Amino acid sequence: MIKKIASAMILTLLLVSILTLAFNTQPVKASGTIYIRADGSIDPPTANITTTDNVTYTFTGNINDSIVVERNNIIINGADYILQGTGSETGIYLSGRSNVTIKNMAINLCGYGVNLGSTSYCIISGNNITNNGIGVELRWSDNNTFYGNDIANNNVGFELYHSDSNILSGNNIRNHDYGVDLRLSYKNKFCHNNFINNTNQIYFHLGSCENIWDDGYPSGGNYWSDYAGTDLCRGSYQNETGGDGIGDTPYVIDENNQDNYPLMIPYAGSVRNLNTGQSYPTIQKGINNASQNDRILVLSGTYYENVVVNKTICLIGEDKGTTVIDGVQKGHVINVVADNVTISDFTIANSSLESSGSGIYLYGINGCNITQNNIVDNNIGVFLAWASNNNISGNNVAENSWCGIYLSYSSNNNVISLNNLEANNWYGIGLLHSSNINDIHGNNITRNYYGIGLGSFSSYNVIFGNDIANNHIGIGLFEFSTNNVISGNNITANNQYGIYFNDASNNEFFHNNLVNNAQQVWQYGSGYVNFWDNGCEGNYWSDYNGTDSDGDGIGDTPYVIDGDNTDRYPLMNPYWLPGDVNHDLKINIYDVVRITGVYGSQQGDPNWNCHSDIAEPYGIINIYDVVTCTKDYRKEYTP
């Protein structure tokens, strides 16, 4: 008895504190039927909806009567306002539409809350759809997604007619005559929903049709208020001792349909605030309810959202391979508008392919950490504009249609390190429009058009220790980008140029390995002088044919690039480890002695030795040079 009372109390608290959406309750404004026309216009223009880009349409107040959507590829954001009918009309009607998102609104007192006809690839999320005839109807509509909605007190929660392969996840479906009414609809997936106190939880008009009712083990299926099973066992076969929050026996719907892993308590949401213990159905709701410096964990799954991070938080995915934020080709997937945000362990995909659409977008933002993510299939993977002192590290940034990581408009003092940048259509890493003093190191950059591009007065950047291979152009410098240091990189097998110049001078190149590029260096025009050694050591060139008569590891004759550019001290062997300061292809006590013997000297001092200046900051022999040498102690070069 006590257990039943406790369960009832938990259920009540969950419904009140977690599942109920807070909407504005100002008086409803009568406006008549509103059309979002195919050309993007709003008819009538006086309706309580606004747009600045004909993509995102946002409520500015409560609305009476219907909305008819005639445009594809848009977002309708209710902004927590109410759409209220008069009892018979449809709240939001889509016919023949695709890729429309409807979110964050209350819809009530309509014949149909949301009605989709011959419509596909739409997302309905974070809405409160109550007291209608039918909450949501689909007719001949496939591949749509419904998640995080509270569907309650309608005659029918969901009705699907000839509609296949839709996903219904994380919804509360409660207090209906029919929770879900399925009519000749197949292969729809239902998981993590709460079916509560519906007279008929699931009903098959026109005969049984097979659908999917769980997400496997241990993710689980749905919560059913009339499930009478126990939880004494665990495991995918529920045959191991110990409960796991999943019923030991399936919830049987009919002979063709059963939930193999019914949940024992209502599903509270897959977005969890680790500071407060609260759970939410969508990432955006988790952020909206967070406080500064909270940590938000997003469990594995696919979240069809365009997320705005507007406060300093840590946003963490459970597993970057299985925690996916899909922007459904609208705007930015994640738009960061607060400083000192951390984003890690997600797959971030499918931004708008127009203009600046990005996986992660930082505008005027500082101090953020973007680490350990898969950032794929966007227009731009990561875009920083007027953004400084950020760290982008350990990410896989691949197959974006324009650029992998793009710094623009005076984005300064950022660190881009240890990323994999592969198969982006233009830049792997692009620094443009006076983006200065950035640190780019330890990245693997392959199969892009430009591995790294610096242009439009981007200067004083340090690019070192990167593997830049199999791009069209390895490194490109153009449009008056000067005083950059490019050191210790492997620039190999790029199929047009290893390094390309156009209107760029006074850059410094040393300790790079330029190997088997179709053309090692190409300068467009003449008269642009760059520096190809540090005063005593230059670069390794796979096509250098000189000799080394004194065996000091440096060629006896310069490597001539063109009439304006010459490497005076070409290396005879690939530059492999900076600690090998005496070039005997091993790191031992002789290298340590050589560095410590000139410790503290600066460039220009009598005892200065450029061979010992192997680590940033260049121009002084200090502890960083000693550490760089000793960390690889006893290593030997093996070709």
PDB file of N, CA and C in Angstrom, residues 38-99:
ATOM      1  N   ALA A  38       3.993  30.605 -49.508  1.00  0.00           N
ATOM      2  CA  ALA A  38       5.139  29.932 -50.137  1.00  0.00           C
ATOM      3  C   ALA A  38       6.292  30.887 -50.376  1.00  0.00           C
ATOM      4  N   ASP A  39       6.004  32.180 -50.559  1.00  0.00           N
ATOM      5  CA  ASP A  39       7.077  33.156 -50.784  1.00  0.00           C
ATOM      6  C   ASP A  39       7.691  33.654 -49.479  1.00  0.00           C
ATOM      7  N   GLY A  40       7.198  33.138 -48.333  1.00  0.00           N
ATOM      8  CA  GLY A  40       7.749  33.521 -47.034  1.00  0.00           C
ATOM      9  C   GLY A  40       6.968  34.602 -46.325  1.00  0.00           C
ATOM     10  N   SER A  41       6.012  35.232 -46.988  1.00  0.00           N
ATOM     11  CA  SER A  41       5.254  36.311 -46.363  1.00  0.00           C
ATOM     12  C   SER A  41       4.239  35.761 -45.370  1.00  0.00           C
ATOM     13  N   ILE A  42       3.823  36.618 -44.444  1.00  0.00           N
ATOM     14  CA  ILE A  42       2.812  36.285 -43.452  1.00  0.00           C
ATOM     15  C   ILE A  42       1.534  37.033 -43.818  1.00  0.00           C
ATOM     16  N   ASP A  43       0.437  36.294 -43.905  1.00  0.00           N
ATOM     17  CA  ASP A  43      -0.846  36.877 -44.320  1.00  0.00           C
ATOM     18  C   ASP A  43      -1.910  36.520 -43.280  1.00  0.00           C
ATOM     19  N   PRO A  44      -2.477  37.517 -42.588  1.00  0.00           N
ATOM     20  CA  PRO A  44      -2.243  38.952 -42.719  1.00  0.00           C
ATOM     21  C   PRO A  44      -0.940  39.365 -42.031  1.00  0.00           C
ATOM     22  N   PRO A  45      -0.314  40.438 -42.471  1.00  0.00           N
ATOM     23  CA  PRO A  45       0.968  40.861 -41.882  1.00  0.00           C
ATOM     24  C   PRO A  45       0.828  41.379 -40.454  1.00  0.00           C
ATOM     25  N   THR A  46      -0.411  41.617 -40.013  1.00  0.00           N
ATOM     26  CA  THR A  46      -0.615  42.098 -38.644  1.00  0.00           C
ATOM     27  C   THR A  46      -0.696  40.967 -37.623  1.00  0.00           C
ATOM     28  N   ALA A  47      -0.597  39.716 -38.072  1.00  0.00           N
ATOM     29  CA  ALA A  47      -0.694  38.582 -37.154  1.00  0.00           C
ATOM     30  C   ALA A  47       0.446  38.607 -36.139  1.00  0.00           C
ATOM     31  N   ASN A  48       0.233  37.937 -35.025  1.00  0.00           N
ATOM     32  CA  ASN A  48       1.232  37.888 -33.955  1.00  0.00           C
ATOM     33  C   ASN A  48       2.364  36.907 -34.283  1.00  0.00           C
ATOM     34  N   ILE A  49       2.942  37.049 -35.447  1.00  0.00           N
ATOM     35  CA  ILE A  49       4.081  36.246 -35.882  1.00  0.00           C
ATOM     36  C   ILE A  49       5.054  37.186 -36.585  1.00  0.00           C
ATOM     37  N   THR A  50       6.333  36.979 -36.348  1.00  0.00           N
ATOM     38  CA  THR A  50       7.337  37.795 -37.014  1.00  0.00           C
ATOM     39  C   THR A  50       8.439  36.915 -37.578  1.00  0.00           C
ATOM     40  N   THR A  51       9.080  37.380 -38.645  1.00  0.00           N
ATOM     41  CA  THR A  51      10.261  36.715 -39.193  1.00  0.00           C
ATOM     42  C   THR A  51      11.203  37.761 -39.749  1.00  0.00           C
ATOM     43  N   THR A  52      12.486  37.497 -39.634  1.00  0.00           N
ATOM     44  CA  THR A  52      13.485  38.389 -40.218  1.00  0.00           C
ATOM     45  C   THR A  52      14.200  37.763 -41.409  1.00  0.00           C
ATOM     46  N   ASP A  53      14.020  36.448 -41.590  1.00  0.00           N
ATOM     47  CA  ASP A  53      14.788  35.751 -42.626  1.00  0.00           C
ATOM     48  C   ASP A  53      13.944  34.792 -43.463  1.00  0.00           C
ATOM     49  N   ASN A  54      12.628  34.790 -43.226  1.00  0.00           N
ATOM     50  CA  ASN A  54      11.720  33.864 -43.932  1.00  0.00           C
ATOM     51  C   ASN A  54      12.079  32.397 -43.680  1.00  0.00           C
ATOM     52  N   VAL A  55      12.787  32.157 -42.582  1.00  0.00           N
ATOM     53  CA  VAL A  55      13.102  30.787 -42.155  1.00  0.00           C
ATOM     54  C   VAL A  55      12.519  30.515 -40.777  1.00  0.00           C
ATOM     55  N   THR A  56      12.791  31.394 -39.832  1.00  0.00           N
ATOM     56  CA  THR A  56      12.275  31.242 -38.474  1.00  0.00           C
ATOM     57  C   THR A  56      11.119  32.212 -38.257  1.00  0.00           C
ATOM     58  N   TYR A  57       9.968  31.662 -37.890  1.00  0.00           N
ATOM     59  CA  TYR A  57       8.758  32.436 -37.640  1.00  0.00           C
ATOM     60  C   TYR A  57       8.428  32.308 -36.160  1.00  0.00           C
ATOM     61  N   THR A  58       8.383  33.428 -35.454  1.00  0.00           N
ATOM     62  CA  THR A  58       8.260  33.423 -34.005  1.00  0.00           C
ATOM     63  C   THR A  58       6.984  34.142 -33.585  1.00  0.00           C
ATOM     64  N   PHE A  59       6.213  33.493 -32.691  1.00  0.00           N
ATOM     65  CA  PHE A  59       5.026  34.143 -32.134  1.00  0.00           C
ATOM     66  C   PHE A  59       5.445  35.364 -31.313  1.00  0.00           C
ATOM     67  N   THR A  60       4.675  36.424 -31.413  1.00  0.00           N
ATOM     68  CA  THR A  60       4.881  37.606 -30.574  1.00  0.00           C
ATOM     69  C   THR A  60       3.726  37.799 -29.596  1.00  0.00           C
ATOM     70  N   GLY A  61       2.754  36.919 -29.635  1.00  0.00           N
ATOM     71  CA  GLY A  61       1.614  36.965 -28.727  1.00  0.00           C
ATOM     72  C   GLY A  61       0.739  35.762 -28.971  1.00  0.00           C
ATOM     73  N   ASN A  62      -0.316  35.641 -28.185  1.00  0.00           N
ATOM     74  CA  ASN A  62      -1.245  34.535 -28.357  1.00  0.00           C
ATOM     75  C   ASN A  62      -2.077  34.722 -29.626  1.00  0.00           C
ATOM     76  N   ILE A  63      -2.561  33.593 -30.185  1.00  0.00           N
ATOM     77  CA  ILE A  63      -3.237  33.598 -31.480  1.00  0.00           C
ATOM     78  C   ILE A  63      -4.535  32.806 -31.376  1.00  0.00           C
ATOM     79  N   ASN A  64      -5.582  33.334 -32.008  1.00  0.00           N
ATOM     80  CA  ASN A  64      -6.846  32.632 -32.124  1.00  0.00           C
ATOM     81  C   ASN A  64      -6.988  32.135 -33.559  1.00  0.00           C
ATOM     82  N   ASP A  65      -7.595  30.945 -33.704  1.00  0.00           N
ATOM     83  CA  ASP A  65      -7.869  30.376 -35.023  1.00  0.00           C
ATOM     84  C   ASP A  65      -6.655  29.662 -35.593  1.00  0.00           C
ATOM     85  N   SER A  66      -6.638  29.442 -36.904  1.00  0.00           N
ATOM     86  CA  SER A  66      -5.729  28.487 -37.531  1.00  0.00           C
ATOM     87  C   SER A  66      -4.497  29.154 -38.130  1.00  0.00           C
ATOM     88  N   ILE A  67      -3.461  28.318 -38.307  1.00  0.00           N
ATOM     89  CA  ILE A  67      -2.294  28.683 -39.121  1.00  0.00           C
ATOM     90  C   ILE A  67      -2.179  27.651 -40.230  1.00  0.00           C
ATOM     91  N   VAL A  68      -2.097  28.125 -41.461  1.00  0.00           N
ATOM     92  CA  VAL A  68      -1.898  27.259 -42.625  1.00  0.00           C
ATOM     93  C   VAL A  68      -0.497  27.520 -43.161  1.00  0.00           C
ATOM     94  N   VAL A  69       0.304  26.463 -43.268  1.00  0.00           N
ATOM     95  CA  VAL A  69       1.700  26.587 -43.689  1.00  0.00           C
ATOM     96  C   VAL A  69       1.808  26.170 -45.153  1.00  0.00           C
ATOM     97  N   GLU A  70       2.287  27.093 -45.993  1.00  0.00           N
ATOM     98  CA  GLU A  70       2.453  26.818 -47.418  1.00  0.00           C
ATOM     99  C   GLU A  70       3.913  26.832 -47.842  1.00  0.00           C
ATOM    100  N   ARG A  71       4.833  26.908 -46.884  1.00  0.00           N
ATOM    101  CA  ARG A  71       6.261  27.043 -47.183  1.00  0.00           C
ATOM    102  C   ARG A  71       7.023  25.890 -46.536  1.00  0.00           C
ATOM    103  N   ASN A  72       8.021  25.369 -47.216  1.00  0.00           N
ATOM    104  CA  ASN A  72       8.893  24.315 -46.698  1.00  0.00           C
ATOM    105  C   ASN A  72      10.114  24.921 -46.014  1.00  0.00           C
ATOM    106  N   ASN A  73      10.819  24.074 -45.277  1.00  0.00           N
ATOM    107  CA  ASN A  73      12.137  24.410 -44.726  1.00  0.00           C
ATOM    108  C   ASN A  73      12.084  25.615 -43.798  1.00  0.00           C
ATOM    109  N   ILE A  74      11.143  25.604 -42.856  1.00  0.00           N
ATOM    110  CA  ILE A  74      11.011  26.704 -41.917  1.00  0.00           C
ATOM    111  C   ILE A  74      10.870  26.178 -40.499  1.00  0.00           C
ATOM    112  N   ILE A  75      11.013  27.092 -39.533  1.00  0.00           N
ATOM    113  CA  ILE A  75      10.806  26.827 -38.113  1.00  0.00           C
ATOM    114  C   ILE A  75       9.688  27.749 -37.630  1.00  0.00           C
ATOM    115  N   ILE A  76       8.703  27.186 -36.951  1.00  0.00           N
ATOM    116  CA  ILE A  76       7.661  27.986 -36.315  1.00  0.00           C
ATOM    117  C   ILE A  76       7.846  27.834 -34.809  1.00  0.00           C
ATOM    118  N   ASN A  77       8.291  28.904 -34.168  1.00  0.00           N
ATOM    119  CA  ASN A  77       8.607  28.892 -32.745  1.00  0.00           C
ATOM    120  C   ASN A  77       7.510  29.638 -31.995  1.00  0.00           C
ATOM    121  N   GLY A  78       6.728  28.909 -31.205  1.00  0.00           N
ATOM    122  CA  GLY A  78       5.650  29.539 -30.453  1.00  0.00           C
ATOM    123  C   GLY A  78       6.103  30.428 -29.321  1.00  0.00           C
ATOM    124  N   ALA A  79       7.376  30.324 -28.926  1.00  0.00           N
ATOM    125  CA  ALA A  79       7.934  31.173 -27.866  1.00  0.00           C
ATOM    126  C   ALA A  79       7.072  31.126 -26.602  1.00  0.00           C
ATOM    127  N   ASP A  80       6.459  29.983 -26.332  1.00  0.00           N
ATOM    128  CA  ASP A  80       5.633  29.727 -25.150  1.00  0.00           C
ATOM    129  C   ASP A  80       4.319  30.499 -25.144  1.00  0.00           C
ATOM    130  N   TYR A  81       3.843  30.913 -26.318  1.00  0.00           N
ATOM    131  CA  TYR A  81       2.513  31.509 -26.430  1.00  0.00           C
ATOM    132  C   TYR A  81       1.483  30.431 -26.767  1.00  0.00           C
ATOM    133  N   ILE A  82       0.199  30.843 -26.815  1.00  0.00           N
ATOM    134  CA  ILE A  82      -0.913  29.920 -27.001  1.00  0.00           C
ATOM    135  C   ILE A  82      -1.566  30.137 -28.356  1.00  0.00           C
ATOM    136  N   LEU A  83      -1.833  29.031 -29.048  1.00  0.00           N
ATOM    137  CA  LEU A  83      -2.680  29.038 -30.233  1.00  0.00           C
ATOM    138  C   LEU A  83      -3.995  28.373 -29.818  1.00  0.00           C
ATOM    139  N   GLN A  84      -5.071  29.150 -29.852  1.00  0.00           N
ATOM    140  CA  GLN A  84      -6.351  28.656 -29.344  1.00  0.00           C
ATOM    141  C   GLN A  84      -7.421  28.740 -30.420  1.00  0.00           C
ATOM    142  N   GLY A  85      -8.149  27.634 -30.580  1.00  0.00           N
ATOM    143  CA  GLY A  85      -9.233  27.602 -31.540  1.00  0.00           C
ATOM    144  C   GLY A  85     -10.581  27.819 -30.891  1.00  0.00           C
ATOM    145  N   THR A  86     -11.627  27.547 -31.665  1.00  0.00           N
ATOM    146  CA  THR A  86     -12.999  27.689 -31.166  1.00  0.00           C
ATOM    147  C   THR A  86     -13.731  26.369 -31.160  1.00  0.00           C
ATOM    148  N   GLY A  87     -13.009  25.268 -31.397  1.00  0.00           N
ATOM    149  CA  GLY A  87     -13.596  23.962 -31.216  1.00  0.00           C
ATOM    150  C   GLY A  87     -13.628  23.065 -32.421  1.00  0.00           C
ATOM    151  N   SER A  88     -13.582  23.602 -33.643  1.00  0.00           N
ATOM    152  CA  SER A  88     -13.748  22.739 -34.818  1.00  0.00           C
ATOM    153  C   SER A  88     -12.618  22.832 -35.829  1.00  0.00           C
ATOM    154  N   GLU A  89     -11.945  23.956 -35.909  1.00  0.00           N
ATOM    155  CA  GLU A  89     -10.925  24.127 -36.934  1.00  0.00           C
ATOM    156  C   GLU A  89      -9.610  23.436 -36.541  1.00  0.00           C
ATOM    157  N   THR A  90      -8.655  23.451 -37.479  1.00  0.00           N
ATOM    158  CA  THR A  90      -7.324  22.894 -37.232  1.00  0.00           C
ATOM    159  C   THR A  90      -6.406  23.981 -36.694  1.00  0.00           C
ATOM    160  N   GLY A  91      -5.613  23.641 -35.675  1.00  0.00           N
ATOM    161  CA  GLY A  91      -4.671  24.618 -35.125  1.00  0.00           C
ATOM    162  C   GLY A  91      -3.591  24.987 -36.120  1.00  0.00           C
ATOM    163  N   ILE A  92      -2.772  24.004 -36.530  1.00  0.00           N
ATOM    164  CA  ILE A  92      -1.739  24.215 -37.554  1.00  0.00           C
ATOM    165  C   ILE A  92      -1.916  23.137 -38.605  1.00  0.00           C
ATOM    166  N   TYR A  93      -2.019  23.570 -39.847  1.00  0.00           N
ATOM    167  CA  TYR A  93      -2.308  22.649 -40.956  1.00  0.00           C
ATOM    168  C   TYR A  93      -1.167  22.694 -41.959  1.00  0.00           C
ATOM    169  N   LEU A  94      -0.628  21.506 -42.263  1.00  0.00           N
ATOM    170  CA  LEU A  94       0.415  21.355 -43.276  1.00  0.00           C
ATOM    171  C   LEU A  94      -0.056  20.328 -44.287  1.00  0.00           C
ATOM    172  N   SER A  95      -0.040  20.690 -45.549  1.00  0.00           N
ATOM    173  CA  SER A  95      -0.403  19.762 -46.621  1.00  0.00           C
ATOM    174  C   SER A  95       0.671  19.807 -47.692  1.00  0.00           C
ATOM    175  N   GLY A  96       1.249  18.645 -47.978  1.00  0.00           N
ATOM    176  CA  GLY A  96       2.291  18.583 -48.997  1.00  0.00           C
ATOM    177  C   GLY A  96       3.563  19.310 -48.610  1.00  0.00           C
ATOM    178  N   ARG A  97       3.862  19.391 -47.330  1.00  0.00           N
ATOM    179  CA  ARG A  97       5.021  20.148 -46.848  1.00  0.00           C
ATOM    180  C   ARG A  97       6.156  19.198 -46.457  1.00  0.00           C
ATOM    181  N   SER A  98       7.348  19.769 -46.338  1.00  0.00           N
ATOM    182  CA  SER A  98       8.500  19.015 -45.849  1.00  0.00           C
ATOM    183  C   SER A  98       9.414  19.929 -45.057  1.00  0.00           C
ATOM    184  N   ASN A  99      10.088  19.330 -44.080  1.00  0.00           N
ATOM    185  CA  ASN A  99      11.140  20.008 -43.317  1.00  0.00           C
ATOM    186  C   ASN A  99      10.623  21.258 -42.616  1.00  0.00           C
TER     187      ASN A  99
END
